Amino acid sequence: MEIVIKDNADTASRTAANYIAQLIRRKPNAVLGLATGRTPLPLYRELIRMHQEEGLDFSGVTTFNLDEYVGLSPEHPASYNYFMRTNLFDYVNIPEEQVHLPDGLTSDIPAHCSEYEKKIEKAGGIDLQILGIGSDGHIGFNEPMSSLASRTRIKTLTRDTIKDNACFFSSVEEVPRHVITMGIGTILDSRTCLLLAFGENKAEALAGAVEGPLMAALPASSLQLHPVVKVFCDESAACQCRQTDYYRWVYDNKPQWQQFE
Ligand code: F6R
């Protein structure tokens, strides 16, 4: 796992965007796994800027989102489908047929989930999965105690996650209790995982994920099993990690061919 600590979320997101842009330039038909929420917003803004000002071409890119609320239509302003359109897809040139999100209105959730897994496989697998982290350590919506081998399925959100996400709805009662989410096994199948973490409320979860024991109680710790994980975080999210000096030392001494700034 490589931990890149930057002064703030904007600088960390710019560095992460460079890493993603390198992949897209190297592999124009890259398959990206996408996250929603507050965390990836500065990253998406930077990718849009790179598209508009530097001509970063998304026309060959295929995307699969991590999750969607059960019961919300794509037109619902708090749905992740709406989020993706208004924060990324409307501003870059990914053809619509190459965009995939779980369908919150599907009438057969188990069949839809296994179809989603098949679509990822048919696309050749995910090259790079973008992840945020919940304050309870979830990735995707794999809440604590999720199976480390889980695949795309329905999950019940914890009360804490419902509270964390209530700001996207008019009241906490409106937050759906259920989501469709890629599983931890699905996420670990990606060729690269890119985890973003900003702010002090992520510090405990991030330290546990990076330095703590591997356990279902902290789903993000499953990333320790993955061979290629890049963590881009700010100082406050990193403040509970014990090895920050070493992470900085490694980053400052990266061989030129491994650099992405
Ligand atoms: C969203 C997702 C979640 C979020 C996490 C952090 O697609 O999969 O795991 O990344 O809940 O949310 P924010 O970024 O709003 O703090």
PDB file of C-alpha atoms and ligand atoms in Angstrom:
ATOM      1  CA  MET A   1       0.000   0.000   0.000  1.00  0.00           C
ATOM      2  CA  GLU A   2       1.347   3.430  -0.886  1.00  0.00           C
ATOM      3  CA  ILE A   3       0.234   6.336   1.299  1.00  0.00           C
ATOM      4  CA  VAL A   4       0.490   9.800  -0.254  1.00  0.00           C
ATOM      5  CA  ILE A   5      -0.060  12.577   2.294  1.00  0.00           C
ATOM      6  CA  LYS A   6      -0.705  16.087   0.997  1.00  0.00           C
ATOM      7  CA  ASP A   7      -1.462  19.393   2.741  1.00  0.00           C
ATOM      8  CA  ASN A   8      -5.112  19.437   1.772  1.00  0.00           C
ATOM      9  CA  ALA A   9      -7.827  17.663  -0.187  1.00  0.00           C
ATOM     10  CA  ASP A  10      -7.327  19.757  -3.333  1.00  0.00           C
ATOM     11  CA  THR A  11      -3.611  18.984  -3.640  1.00  0.00           C
ATOM     12  CA  ALA A  12      -4.165  15.301  -2.860  1.00  0.00           C
ATOM     13  CA  SER A  13      -6.975  15.143  -5.427  1.00  0.00           C
ATOM     14  CA  ARG A  14      -4.827  16.792  -8.095  1.00  0.00           C
ATOM     15  CA  THR A  15      -2.130  14.177  -7.522  1.00  0.00           C
ATOM     16  CA  ALA A  16      -4.737  11.394  -7.685  1.00  0.00           C
ATOM     17  CA  ALA A  17      -6.121  12.912 -10.910  1.00  0.00           C
ATOM     18  CA  ASN A  18      -2.629  12.829 -12.435  1.00  0.00           C
ATOM     19  CA  TYR A  19      -2.380   9.156 -11.580  1.00  0.00           C
ATOM     20  CA  ILE A  20      -5.743   8.440 -13.235  1.00  0.00           C
ATOM     21  CA  ALA A  21      -4.854  10.571 -16.275  1.00  0.00           C
ATOM     22  CA  GLN A  22      -1.641   8.569 -16.716  1.00  0.00           C
ATOM     23  CA  LEU A  23      -3.735   5.390 -16.824  1.00  0.00           C
ATOM     24  CA  ILE A  24      -6.212   6.826 -19.360  1.00  0.00           C
ATOM     25  CA  ARG A  25      -3.388   8.051 -21.606  1.00  0.00           C
ATOM     26  CA  ARG A  26      -1.648   4.690 -21.390  1.00  0.00           C
ATOM     27  CA  LYS A  27      -4.873   2.704 -21.809  1.00  0.00           C
ATOM     28  CA  PRO A  28      -7.572   4.805 -23.537  1.00  0.00           C
ATOM     29  CA  ASN A  29     -10.157   2.039 -23.056  1.00  0.00           C
ATOM     30  CA  ALA A  30      -9.551   1.837 -19.299  1.00  0.00           C
ATOM     31  CA  VAL A  31     -12.346   0.603 -17.044  1.00  0.00           C
ATOM     32  CA  LEU A  32     -12.815   2.879 -14.023  1.00  0.00           C
ATOM     33  CA  GLY A  33     -14.723   2.051 -10.848  1.00  0.00           C
ATOM     34  CA  LEU A  34     -16.267   5.235  -9.464  1.00  0.00           C
ATOM     35  CA  ALA A  35     -17.341   6.443  -6.024  1.00  0.00           C
ATOM     36  CA  THR A  36     -19.761   9.160  -4.974  1.00  0.00           C
ATOM     37  CA  GLY A  37     -20.059  11.280  -1.805  1.00  0.00           C
ATOM     38  CA  ARG A  38     -18.171  14.389  -0.705  1.00  0.00           C
ATOM     39  CA  THR A  39     -14.691  12.898  -0.985  1.00  0.00           C
ATOM     40  CA  PRO A  40     -14.237  12.486  -4.774  1.00  0.00           C
ATOM     41  CA  LEU A  41     -15.680  15.918  -5.662  1.00  0.00           C
ATOM     42  CA  PRO A  42     -12.320  17.751  -5.976  1.00  0.00           C
ATOM     43  CA  LEU A  43     -10.963  14.778  -7.956  1.00  0.00           C
ATOM     44  CA  TYR A  44     -13.871  14.929 -10.416  1.00  0.00           C
ATOM     45  CA  ARG A  45     -13.434  18.703 -10.733  1.00  0.00           C
ATOM     46  CA  GLU A  46      -9.778  18.178 -11.650  1.00  0.00           C
ATOM     47  CA  LEU A  47     -10.578  15.428 -14.173  1.00  0.00           C
ATOM     48  CA  ILE A  48     -13.148  17.764 -15.788  1.00  0.00           C
ATOM     49  CA  ARG A  49     -10.518  20.517 -15.944  1.00  0.00           C
ATOM     50  CA  MET A  50      -8.026  18.111 -17.527  1.00  0.00           C
ATOM     51  CA  HIS A  51     -10.646  17.139 -20.119  1.00  0.00           C
ATOM     52  CA  GLN A  52     -11.625  20.734 -20.919  1.00  0.00           C
ATOM     53  CA  GLU A  53      -8.208  22.379 -20.800  1.00  0.00           C
ATOM     54  CA  GLU A  54      -5.766  19.584 -21.611  1.00  0.00           C
ATOM     55  CA  GLY A  55      -7.912  17.402 -23.854  1.00  0.00           C
ATOM     56  CA  LEU A  56      -7.886  14.341 -21.585  1.00  0.00           C
ATOM     57  CA  ASP A  57     -10.007  11.979 -23.677  1.00  0.00           C
ATOM     58  CA  PHE A  58     -12.604   9.823 -21.944  1.00  0.00           C
ATOM     59  CA  SER A  59     -14.245   8.542 -25.134  1.00  0.00           C
ATOM     60  CA  GLY A  60     -12.861   5.020 -24.704  1.00  0.00           C
ATOM     61  CA  VAL A  61     -13.371   4.856 -20.937  1.00  0.00           C
ATOM     62  CA  THR A  62     -15.973   2.543 -19.376  1.00  0.00           C
ATOM     63  CA  THR A  63     -17.236   3.169 -15.840  1.00  0.00           C
ATOM     64  CA  PHE A  64     -18.903   1.135 -13.104  1.00  0.00           C
ATOM     65  CA  ASN A  65     -20.158   2.879  -9.983  1.00  0.00           C
ATOM     66  CA  LEU A  66     -19.772   1.251  -6.609  1.00  0.00           C
ATOM     67  CA  ASP A  67     -23.288   1.698  -5.326  1.00  0.00           C
ATOM     68  CA  GLU A  68     -26.796   3.123  -5.496  1.00  0.00           C
ATOM     69  CA  TYR A  69     -29.673   3.625  -3.067  1.00  0.00           C
ATOM     70  CA  VAL A  70     -32.515   1.123  -3.357  1.00  0.00           C
ATOM     71  CA  GLY A  71     -35.766   2.874  -4.287  1.00  0.00           C
ATOM     72  CA  LEU A  72     -34.292   6.045  -5.816  1.00  0.00           C
ATOM     73  CA  SER A  73     -34.785   6.781  -9.505  1.00  0.00           C
ATOM     74  CA  PRO A  74     -31.931   8.260 -11.557  1.00  0.00           C
ATOM     75  CA  GLU A  75     -33.815  11.594 -11.493  1.00  0.00           C
ATOM     76  CA  HIS A  76     -33.850  11.788  -7.684  1.00  0.00           C
ATOM     77  CA  PRO A  77     -31.346  14.533  -6.744  1.00  0.00           C
ATOM     78  CA  ALA A  78     -29.855  12.361  -3.966  1.00  0.00           C
ATOM     79  CA  SER A  79     -29.429   9.302  -6.213  1.00  0.00           C
ATOM     80  CA  TYR A  80     -25.890   8.400  -7.159  1.00  0.00           C
ATOM     81  CA  ASN A  81     -26.923   8.324 -10.805  1.00  0.00           C
ATOM     82  CA  TYR A  82     -27.903  12.011 -10.539  1.00  0.00           C
ATOM     83  CA  PHE A  83     -24.719  12.740  -8.555  1.00  0.00           C
ATOM     84  CA  MET A  84     -22.507  11.246 -11.265  1.00  0.00           C
ATOM     85  CA  ARG A  85     -24.242  13.101 -14.074  1.00  0.00           C
ATOM     86  CA  THR A  86     -24.075  16.473 -12.350  1.00  0.00           C
ATOM     87  CA  ASN A  87     -20.548  16.082 -10.981  1.00  0.00           C
ATOM     88  CA  LEU A  88     -18.739  14.284 -13.823  1.00  0.00           C
ATOM     89  CA  PHE A  89     -20.581  12.701 -16.738  1.00  0.00           C
ATOM     90  CA  ASP A  90     -22.214  15.915 -18.016  1.00  0.00           C
ATOM     91  CA  TYR A  91     -18.775  17.509 -18.374  1.00  0.00           C
ATOM     92  CA  VAL A  92     -16.578  14.797 -19.914  1.00  0.00           C
ATOM     93  CA  ASN A  93     -16.950  12.695 -23.065  1.00  0.00           C
ATOM     94  CA  ILE A  94     -17.726   9.210 -21.758  1.00  0.00           C
ATOM     95  CA  PRO A  95     -20.335   7.714 -24.131  1.00  0.00           C
ATOM     96  CA  GLU A  96     -23.551   6.966 -22.227  1.00  0.00           C
ATOM     97  CA  GLU A  97     -23.514   3.291 -23.177  1.00  0.00           C
ATOM     98  CA  GLN A  98     -20.146   2.920 -21.416  1.00  0.00           C
ATOM     99  CA  VAL A  99     -21.524   4.194 -18.096  1.00  0.00           C
ATOM    100  CA  HIS A 100     -22.869   1.700 -15.545  1.00  0.00           C
ATOM    101  CA  LEU A 101     -24.535   2.178 -12.167  1.00  0.00           C
ATOM    102  CA  PRO A 102     -26.621  -0.252 -10.145  1.00  0.00           C
ATOM    103  CA  ASP A 103     -30.330   0.379 -10.779  1.00  0.00           C
ATOM    104  CA  GLY A 104     -32.029   1.455  -7.536  1.00  0.00           C
ATOM    105  CA  LEU A 105     -35.430   0.663  -9.020  1.00  0.00           C
ATOM    106  CA  THR A 106     -34.761  -2.864 -10.231  1.00  0.00           C
ATOM    107  CA  SER A 107     -37.585  -5.276  -9.459  1.00  0.00           C
ATOM    108  CA  ASP A 108     -35.203  -8.229  -9.014  1.00  0.00           C
ATOM    109  CA  ILE A 109     -32.232  -7.160  -6.908  1.00  0.00           C
ATOM    110  CA  PRO A 110     -30.333 -10.496  -6.784  1.00  0.00           C
ATOM    111  CA  ALA A 111     -30.603 -10.964 -10.580  1.00  0.00           C
ATOM    112  CA  HIS A 112     -29.585  -7.346 -11.188  1.00  0.00           C
ATOM    113  CA  CYS A 113     -26.549  -7.750  -8.904  1.00  0.00           C
ATOM    114  CA  SER A 114     -25.275 -10.859 -10.626  1.00  0.00           C
ATOM    115  CA  GLU A 115     -25.864  -9.165 -14.007  1.00  0.00           C
ATOM    116  CA  TYR A 116     -23.770  -6.202 -12.776  1.00  0.00           C
ATOM    117  CA  GLU A 117     -20.931  -8.565 -11.858  1.00  0.00           C
ATOM    118  CA  LYS A 118     -21.164 -10.167 -15.314  1.00  0.00           C
ATOM    119  CA  LYS A 119     -21.004  -6.772 -17.015  1.00  0.00           C
ATOM    120  CA  ILE A 120     -17.819  -5.910 -15.100  1.00  0.00           C
ATOM    121  CA  GLU A 121     -16.307  -9.218 -16.165  1.00  0.00           C
ATOM    122  CA  LYS A 122     -17.365  -8.717 -19.787  1.00  0.00           C
ATOM    123  CA  ALA A 123     -15.745  -5.270 -19.792  1.00  0.00           C
ATOM    124  CA  GLY A 124     -12.467  -6.986 -18.888  1.00  0.00           C
ATOM    125  CA  GLY A 125     -12.544  -6.175 -15.170  1.00  0.00           C
ATOM    126  CA  ILE A 126     -11.941  -2.845 -13.433  1.00  0.00           C
ATOM    127  CA  ASP A 127      -8.518  -1.313 -14.044  1.00  0.00           C
ATOM    128  CA  LEU A 128      -8.765   1.287 -11.316  1.00  0.00           C
ATOM    129  CA  GLN A 129     -11.325   1.518  -8.518  1.00  0.00           C
ATOM    130  CA  ILE A 130     -11.797   4.912  -6.843  1.00  0.00           C
ATOM    131  CA  LEU A 131     -12.868   4.580  -3.202  1.00  0.00           C
ATOM    132  CA  GLY A 132     -13.830   6.834  -0.321  1.00  0.00           C
ATOM    133  CA  ILE A 133     -13.955   5.558   3.240  1.00  0.00           C
ATOM    134  CA  GLY A 134     -16.849   5.810   5.685  1.00  0.00           C
ATOM    135  CA  SER A 135     -16.176   7.067   9.207  1.00  0.00           C
ATOM    136  CA  ASP A 136     -17.053   3.479  10.253  1.00  0.00           C
ATOM    137  CA  GLY A 137     -14.476   2.065   7.826  1.00  0.00           C
ATOM    138  CA  HIS A 138     -16.838   1.030   5.036  1.00  0.00           C
ATOM    139  CA  ILE A 139     -15.762   0.947   1.391  1.00  0.00           C
ATOM    140  CA  GLY A 140     -18.521   1.025  -1.187  1.00  0.00           C
ATOM    141  CA  PHE A 141     -21.413   0.404   1.171  1.00  0.00           C
ATOM    142  CA  ASN A 142     -19.814  -2.648   2.692  1.00  0.00           C
ATOM    143  CA  GLU A 143     -20.603  -1.840   6.272  1.00  0.00           C
ATOM    144  CA  PRO A 144     -18.682  -3.386   9.205  1.00  0.00           C
ATOM    145  CA  MET A 145     -19.006  -7.203   9.331  1.00  0.00           C
ATOM    146  CA  SER A 146     -19.475  -7.453   5.576  1.00  0.00           C
ATOM    147  CA  SER A 147     -17.917 -10.608   4.203  1.00  0.00           C
ATOM    148  CA  LEU A 148     -14.431  -9.950   2.883  1.00  0.00           C
ATOM    149  CA  ALA A 149     -15.383 -12.181  -0.060  1.00  0.00           C
ATOM    150  CA  SER A 150     -18.706 -10.445  -0.789  1.00  0.00           C
ATOM    151  CA  ARG A 151     -19.942  -9.647  -4.296  1.00  0.00           C
ATOM    152  CA  THR A 152     -22.477  -7.070  -5.529  1.00  0.00           C
ATOM    153  CA  ARG A 153     -25.621  -7.340  -3.407  1.00  0.00           C
ATOM    154  CA  ILE A 154     -28.118  -5.481  -1.238  1.00  0.00           C
ATOM    155  CA  LYS A 155     -26.871  -4.107   2.100  1.00  0.00           C
ATOM    156  CA  THR A 156     -28.575  -2.370   5.002  1.00  0.00           C
ATOM    157  CA  LEU A 157     -26.908   0.922   5.949  1.00  0.00           C
ATOM    158  CA  THR A 158     -25.832   1.458   9.549  1.00  0.00           C
ATOM    159  CA  ARG A 159     -27.494   4.221  11.556  1.00  0.00           C
ATOM    160  CA  ASP A 160     -24.177   6.135  11.474  1.00  0.00           C
ATOM    161  CA  THR A 161     -23.962   6.039   7.676  1.00  0.00           C
ATOM    162  CA  ILE A 162     -27.592   7.133   7.406  1.00  0.00           C
ATOM    163  CA  LYS A 163     -26.779  10.089   9.677  1.00  0.00           C
ATOM    164  CA  ASP A 164     -23.569  10.891   7.705  1.00  0.00           C
ATOM    165  CA  ASN A 165     -25.521  10.974   4.433  1.00  0.00           C
ATOM    166  CA  ALA A 166     -28.646  12.758   5.681  1.00  0.00           C
ATOM    167  CA  CYS A 167     -27.275  16.095   4.424  1.00  0.00           C
ATOM    168  CA  PHE A 168     -28.029  14.970   0.842  1.00  0.00           C
ATOM    169  CA  PHE A 169     -31.732  14.545   1.729  1.00  0.00           C
ATOM    170  CA  SER A 170     -34.288  16.869   3.281  1.00  0.00           C
ATOM    171  CA  SER A 171     -34.435  14.760   6.447  1.00  0.00           C
ATOM    172  CA  VAL A 172     -32.753  11.727   7.995  1.00  0.00           C
ATOM    173  CA  GLU A 173     -36.010   9.747   7.602  1.00  0.00           C
ATOM    174  CA  GLU A 174     -35.743  10.142   3.824  1.00  0.00           C
ATOM    175  CA  VAL A 175     -32.384   8.328   3.576  1.00  0.00           C
ATOM    176  CA  PRO A 176     -33.076   4.852   2.169  1.00  0.00           C
ATOM    177  CA  ARG A 177     -32.174   2.005   4.518  1.00  0.00           C
ATOM    178  CA  HIS A 178     -30.910  -0.193   1.687  1.00  0.00           C
ATOM    179  CA  VAL A 179     -28.344   0.090  -1.057  1.00  0.00           C
ATOM    180  CA  ILE A 180     -26.953  -2.046  -3.836  1.00  0.00           C
ATOM    181  CA  THR A 181     -23.170  -2.140  -3.519  1.00  0.00           C
ATOM    182  CA  MET A 182     -20.252  -3.906  -5.127  1.00  0.00           C
ATOM    183  CA  GLY A 183     -18.869  -6.390  -2.616  1.00  0.00           C
ATOM    184  CA  ILE A 184     -15.439  -6.357  -1.024  1.00  0.00           C
ATOM    185  CA  GLY A 185     -14.486  -9.286  -3.255  1.00  0.00           C
ATOM    186  CA  THR A 186     -15.621  -7.280  -6.295  1.00  0.00           C
ATOM    187  CA  ILE A 187     -13.511  -4.295  -5.200  1.00  0.00           C
ATOM    188  CA  LEU A 188     -10.453  -6.466  -4.510  1.00  0.00           C
ATOM    189  CA  ASP A 189     -10.673  -7.887  -8.046  1.00  0.00           C
ATOM    190  CA  SER A 190      -9.844  -4.432  -9.474  1.00  0.00           C
ATOM    191  CA  ARG A 191      -6.288  -4.155 -10.789  1.00  0.00           C
ATOM    192  CA  THR A 192      -5.620  -0.993  -8.760  1.00  0.00           C
ATOM    193  CA  CYS A 193      -7.484   0.567  -5.832  1.00  0.00           C
ATOM    194  CA  LEU A 194      -7.251   4.287  -5.209  1.00  0.00           C
ATOM    195  CA  LEU A 195      -8.521   5.314  -1.787  1.00  0.00           C
ATOM    196  CA  LEU A 196      -9.187   8.965  -0.976  1.00  0.00           C
ATOM    197  CA  ALA A 197      -9.577  10.161   2.625  1.00  0.00           C
ATOM    198  CA  PHE A 198      -9.931  13.739   3.779  1.00  0.00           C
ATOM    199  CA  GLY A 199     -10.668  15.320   7.139  1.00  0.00           C
ATOM    200  CA  GLU A 200     -10.226  14.364  10.740  1.00  0.00           C
ATOM    201  CA  ASN A 201     -13.461  12.374  10.897  1.00  0.00           C
ATOM    202  CA  LYS A 202     -11.770   9.786   8.642  1.00  0.00           C
ATOM    203  CA  ALA A 203      -8.547   9.597  10.701  1.00  0.00           C
ATOM    204  CA  GLU A 204      -9.465   6.659  12.919  1.00  0.00           C
ATOM    205  CA  ALA A 205     -10.902   4.594  10.077  1.00  0.00           C
ATOM    206  CA  LEU A 206      -7.918   5.349   7.827  1.00  0.00           C
ATOM    207  CA  ALA A 207      -5.334   4.424  10.483  1.00  0.00           C
ATOM    208  CA  GLY A 208      -7.204   1.169  11.106  1.00  0.00           C
ATOM    209  CA  ALA A 209      -7.428   0.409   7.390  1.00  0.00           C
ATOM    210  CA  VAL A 210      -3.741   1.017   6.742  1.00  0.00           C
ATOM    211  CA  GLU A 211      -2.042  -0.077   9.957  1.00  0.00           C
ATOM    212  CA  GLY A 212      -4.605  -2.022  11.947  1.00  0.00           C
ATOM    213  CA  PRO A 213      -5.455  -5.702  11.849  1.00  0.00           C
ATOM    214  CA  LEU A 214      -7.297  -7.147   8.861  1.00  0.00           C
ATOM    215  CA  MET A 215     -10.877  -7.629   9.983  1.00  0.00           C
ATOM    216  CA  ALA A 216     -14.477  -7.597   8.770  1.00  0.00           C
ATOM    217  CA  ALA A 217     -15.206  -5.070  11.536  1.00  0.00           C
ATOM    218  CA  LEU A 218     -13.219  -2.553   9.464  1.00  0.00           C
ATOM    219  CA  PRO A 219     -14.007  -3.346   5.805  1.00  0.00           C
ATOM    220  CA  ALA A 220     -11.354  -0.956   4.422  1.00  0.00           C
ATOM    221  CA  SER A 221      -8.644  -3.054   6.128  1.00  0.00           C
ATOM    222  CA  SER A 222      -9.375  -5.650   3.408  1.00  0.00           C
ATOM    223  CA  LEU A 223      -7.319  -3.424   1.093  1.00  0.00           C
ATOM    224  CA  GLN A 224      -4.231  -4.805   2.873  1.00  0.00           C
ATOM    225  CA  LEU A 225      -4.851  -7.942   0.822  1.00  0.00           C
ATOM    226  CA  HIS A 226      -4.652  -6.058  -2.476  1.00  0.00           C
ATOM    227  CA  PRO A 227      -1.270  -5.798  -4.232  1.00  0.00           C
ATOM    228  CA  VAL A 228      -1.730  -2.283  -5.693  1.00  0.00           C
ATOM    229  CA  VAL A 229      -3.410   0.262  -3.418  1.00  0.00           C
ATOM    230  CA  LYS A 230      -2.696   4.009  -3.570  1.00  0.00           C
ATOM    231  CA  VAL A 231      -4.055   6.088  -0.708  1.00  0.00           C
ATOM    232  CA  PHE A 232      -4.286   9.847  -1.289  1.00  0.00           C
ATOM    233  CA  CYS A 233      -5.091  11.708   1.917  1.00  0.00           C
ATOM    234  CA  ASP A 234      -4.686  15.046   3.637  1.00  0.00           C
ATOM    235  CA  GLU A 235      -2.788  15.748   6.858  1.00  0.00           C
ATOM    236  CA  SER A 236      -5.901  15.576   9.038  1.00  0.00           C
ATOM    237  CA  ALA A 237      -7.018  12.191   7.723  1.00  0.00           C
ATOM    238  CA  ALA A 238      -3.465  10.858   8.245  1.00  0.00           C
ATOM    239  CA  CYS A 239      -3.120  12.243  11.791  1.00  0.00           C
ATOM    240  CA  GLN A 240      -3.745   8.917  13.558  1.00  0.00           C
ATOM    241  CA  CYS A 241      -1.361   6.863  11.391  1.00  0.00           C
ATOM    242  CA  ARG A 242       1.866   5.979  13.201  1.00  0.00           C
ATOM    243  CA  GLN A 243       4.126   5.567  10.174  1.00  0.00           C
ATOM    244  CA  THR A 244       3.575   8.924   8.435  1.00  0.00           C
ATOM    245  CA  ASP A 245       7.327   9.727   8.411  1.00  0.00           C
ATOM    246  CA  TYR A 246       7.991   6.506   6.556  1.00  0.00           C
ATOM    247  CA  TYR A 247       5.147   7.148   4.059  1.00  0.00           C
ATOM    248  CA  ARG A 248       6.600  10.588   3.296  1.00  0.00           C
ATOM    249  CA  TRP A 249      10.120   9.148   2.983  1.00  0.00           C
ATOM    250  CA  VAL A 250       8.909   6.531   0.499  1.00  0.00           C
ATOM    251  CA  TYR A 251       7.036   9.126  -1.559  1.00  0.00           C
ATOM    252  CA  ASP A 252       9.981  11.561  -1.624  1.00  0.00           C
ATOM    253  CA  ASN A 253      12.285   8.766  -2.785  1.00  0.00           C
ATOM    254  CA  LYS A 254      10.153   7.267  -5.526  1.00  0.00           C
ATOM    255  CA  PRO A 255      12.106   6.303  -8.624  1.00  0.00           C
ATOM    256  CA  GLN A 256      11.330   8.730 -11.463  1.00  0.00           C
ATOM    257  CA  TRP A 257       9.485   6.101 -13.509  1.00  0.00           C
ATOM    258  CA  GLN A 258       7.059   5.545 -10.641  1.00  0.00           C
ATOM    259  CA  GLN A 259       6.221   9.207 -10.095  1.00  0.00           C
ATOM    260  CA  PHE A 260       2.849  10.663 -10.984  1.00  0.00           C
ATOM    261  CA  GLU A 261       3.179  14.402 -10.406  1.00  0.00           C
TER     262      GLU A 261
HETATM  263  C1  F6R B   1     -19.920   6.185  -2.161  1.00  0.00           C
HETATM  264  C2  F6R B   1     -19.292   5.165  -1.330  1.00  0.00           C
HETATM  265  C3  F6R B   1     -19.005   5.398   0.114  1.00  0.00           C
HETATM  266  C4  F6R B   1     -18.350   6.745   0.400  1.00  0.00           C
HETATM  267  C5  F6R B   1     -18.151   6.919   1.891  1.00  0.00           C
HETATM  268  C6  F6R B   1     -17.557   8.264   2.231  1.00  0.00           C
HETATM  269  O1  F6R B   1     -20.062   5.738  -3.483  1.00  0.00           O
HETATM  270  O2  F6R B   1     -19.047   4.117  -1.821  1.00  0.00           O
HETATM  271  O3  F6R B   1     -18.145   4.387   0.566  1.00  0.00           O
HETATM  272  O4  F6R B   1     -17.129   6.818  -0.272  1.00  0.00           O
HETATM  273  O5  F6R B   1     -19.386   6.800   2.534  1.00  0.00           O
HETATM  274  O6  F6R B   1     -18.497   9.267   1.961  1.00  0.00           O
HETATM  275  P1  F6R B   1     -18.065  10.788   1.920  1.00  0.00           P
HETATM  276  O7  F6R B   1     -17.099  10.917   0.802  1.00  0.00           O
HETATM  277  O8  F6R B   1     -19.339  11.548   1.645  1.00  0.00           O
HETATM  278  O9  F6R B   1     -17.465  11.083   3.244  1.00  0.00           O
END
